[in-house]
């Protein structure tokens, strides 16, 4: 932030005046607090934010980008859902990637890491609905790959979490089913014939391309959230699960009978080795390890019942599980886990998976408050746990386990995200509370309310609320990265455009007919299309290769075709493929949908479909 003193004073004055307005503005205790919050979040026009926050868009299927500290919504990245604003899901390339699905449930975004720190290469995000994983390239902020449906993974909720060097993105089953997908079994046989899976999706370090690395067959529990280890726990993946009762029906009752559920601890190095040694069976076309036959790959840690988040501390030493139906978070110690495994200090097993002795592996039970869900970290050795039932955040000290501060949020908090909070080196400073139920915090927009995100200052001893921002439903998690770690491009250079049908010269613009197939090599440049007239016969199969030959920042062109449900956008230097059958006869105008110049309105042409 580079605002001037005059601006700070100005904002302070404005807010002081606004504060005279009445009681309803007085939600934040004192006027001085309001002024301070305003100064801390005000990013003057033309100035830039210090952090990017990437928020999952839940069943909107998208990712939302906000700046911190301004909390301004900067952009939307469409991932699992078509998005006409950027033409996503209308051109052949992105349509193919969506694979026939028109939505996804975007859950947990995960920034790629090198040596346990965000490296600014990619953002992964899981689809809880259709069992997929997407990769966004942070060079151009676009979805480049949608991997899946991942075989055997059913309800990819406990995902995506990257290992320390992005070797794997962790995934798993929220809803156990008979495997492979497509198998029918009676629901009465749930406890024995249904199976869960935890998995490591391997990431090619050069291209980012994903493939199934390994899968582990698990009991029919509901795998909920996860985290990858770091430092001393770097070879481990952790997941919480509920429903260790293996129940069906009304899970709110049937799946909370036992006092304890589990945290899964899987050693991915051991899983890698098992695959290499041929100790797997093929299920659904991929290599699956059955822990019954391959000991040493996976263990269960008893945890407070119905846990949600499991989070690894920045030093990799502590694994913190939040039991949402109890008032404690449990802190496990990786050294104690390793020792218990070595000594075979087990208290039972589930389908061949050893259950570690709770008292031998836990370091502490921290009484954080009601409904703990998820924990984040700062740069000073503190942990921050969201409390769903209390609508609050508890700040507590790692090692002494002392709760030192609490702050109320509006209203029910699910996840929270601290600046660089999942890395070995959290930035401290800011934390975003991702809350449900925002009623009364904004102008009413009818029954369908947005979700509320609150920016909290965690730089001082006491947490303080800085800002309310709102977003489309429904953020499940977010990650915050320092702005200077990202260096996005603003145009695609001509050299990097590898589209085989790209053209760069107006004289190459042409229409080629081959029987019923019509290929159009089209250029979009301020402020016209070339060719601007496409004449075809009814029933022809039309393919347009649209190249935006601009090499200037911000010069996007769209291609909207009236009555044909097509809107494609080509960024500067980009080529998009548009395919359709000219099944309606008549004359159909097409036009540029992106405001591009004073003559944007003139950028148009005609599709003429002869009977
Ligand atoms: Cu091109 Cu508007």
mmCIF file with all atom_site columns, N, CA, C and O in Angstrom, residues 80 145 158 288 328 419 522 548:
data_model
loop_
_atom_site.group_PDB
_atom_site.id
_atom_site.type_symbol
_atom_site.label_atom_id
_atom_site.label_alt_id
_atom_site.label_comp_id
_atom_site.label_asym_id
_atom_site.label_entity_id
_atom_site.label_seq_id
_atom_site.pdbx_PDB_ins_code
_atom_site.Cartn_x
_atom_site.Cartn_y
_atom_site.Cartn_z
_atom_site.occupancy
_atom_site.B_iso_or_equiv
_atom_site.pdbx_formal_charge
_atom_site.auth_seq_id
_atom_site.auth_comp_id
_atom_site.auth_asym_id
_atom_site.auth_atom_id
_atom_site.pdbx_PDB_model_num
ATOM 1  N N  . UNK A 1 80  ? -14.942 -25.184 -13.368 1.00 0.00 ? 80  UNK A N  1
ATOM 2  C CA . UNK A 1 80  ? -15.797 -26.339 -13.676 1.00 0.00 ? 80  UNK A CA 1
ATOM 3  C C  . UNK A 1 80  ? -17.109 -25.914 -14.350 1.00 0.00 ? 80  UNK A C  1
ATOM 4  O O  . UNK A 1 80  ? -17.946 -26.756 -14.649 1.00 0.00 ? 80  UNK A O  1
ATOM 5  N N  . UNK A 1 145 ? -6.169  -27.603 -17.136 1.00 0.00 ? 145 UNK A N  1
ATOM 6  C CA . UNK A 1 145 ? -6.411  -29.046 -17.140 1.00 0.00 ? 145 UNK A CA 1
ATOM 7  C C  . UNK A 1 145 ? -7.515  -29.368 -16.147 1.00 0.00 ? 145 UNK A C  1
ATOM 8  O O  . UNK A 1 145 ? -7.534  -28.813 -15.042 1.00 0.00 ? 145 UNK A O  1
ATOM 9  N N  . UNK A 1 158 ? -11.939 -34.307 0.275   1.00 0.00 ? 158 UNK A N  1
ATOM 10 C CA . UNK A 1 158 ? -10.718 -34.182 1.100   1.00 0.00 ? 158 UNK A CA 1
ATOM 11 C C  . UNK A 1 158 ? -9.521  -33.928 0.198   1.00 0.00 ? 158 UNK A C  1
ATOM 12 O O  . UNK A 1 158 ? -8.550  -34.662 0.171   1.00 0.00 ? 158 UNK A O  1
ATOM 13 N N  . UNK A 1 288 ? -4.246  -49.773 -7.161  1.00 0.00 ? 288 UNK A N  1
ATOM 14 C CA . UNK A 1 288 ? -4.792  -49.518 -5.829  1.00 0.00 ? 288 UNK A CA 1
ATOM 15 C C  . UNK A 1 288 ? -4.109  -50.433 -4.815  1.00 0.00 ? 288 UNK A C  1
ATOM 16 O O  . UNK A 1 288 ? -4.016  -51.645 -5.017  1.00 0.00 ? 288 UNK A O  1
ATOM 17 N N  . UNK A 1 328 ? -12.516 -29.392 21.664  1.00 0.00 ? 328 UNK A N  1
ATOM 18 C CA . UNK A 1 328 ? -11.063 -29.421 21.653  1.00 0.00 ? 328 UNK A CA 1
ATOM 19 C C  . UNK A 1 328 ? -10.519 -29.691 20.251  1.00 0.00 ? 328 UNK A C  1
ATOM 20 O O  . UNK A 1 328 ? -11.187 -30.266 19.404  1.00 0.00 ? 328 UNK A O  1
ATOM 21 N N  . UNK A 1 419 ? -2.406  -15.497 5.618   1.00 0.00 ? 419 UNK A N  1
ATOM 22 C CA . UNK A 1 419 ? -1.481  -15.166 4.534   1.00 0.00 ? 419 UNK A CA 1
ATOM 23 C C  . UNK A 1 419 ? -0.344  -16.179 4.506   1.00 0.00 ? 419 UNK A C  1
ATOM 24 O O  . UNK A 1 419 ? 0.340   -16.373 5.510   1.00 0.00 ? 419 UNK A O  1
ATOM 25 N N  . UNK A 1 522 ? -10.091 -16.972 -39.291 1.00 0.00 ? 522 UNK A N  1
ATOM 26 C CA . UNK A 1 522 ? -10.565 -15.613 -39.039 1.00 0.00 ? 522 UNK A CA 1
ATOM 27 C C  . UNK A 1 522 ? -9.591  -14.835 -38.163 1.00 0.00 ? 522 UNK A C  1
ATOM 28 O O  . UNK A 1 522 ? -9.009  -15.381 -37.229 1.00 0.00 ? 522 UNK A O  1
ATOM 29 N N  . UNK A 1 548 ? -6.910  -13.603 -32.400 1.00 0.00 ? 548 UNK A N  1
ATOM 30 C CA . UNK A 1 548 ? -6.807  -12.194 -32.034 1.00 0.00 ? 548 UNK A CA 1
ATOM 31 C C  . UNK A 1 548 ? -5.337  -11.822 -32.220 1.00 0.00 ? 548 UNK A C  1
ATOM 32 O O  . UNK A 1 548 ? -4.486  -12.260 -31.447 1.00 0.00 ? 548 UNK A O  1
#
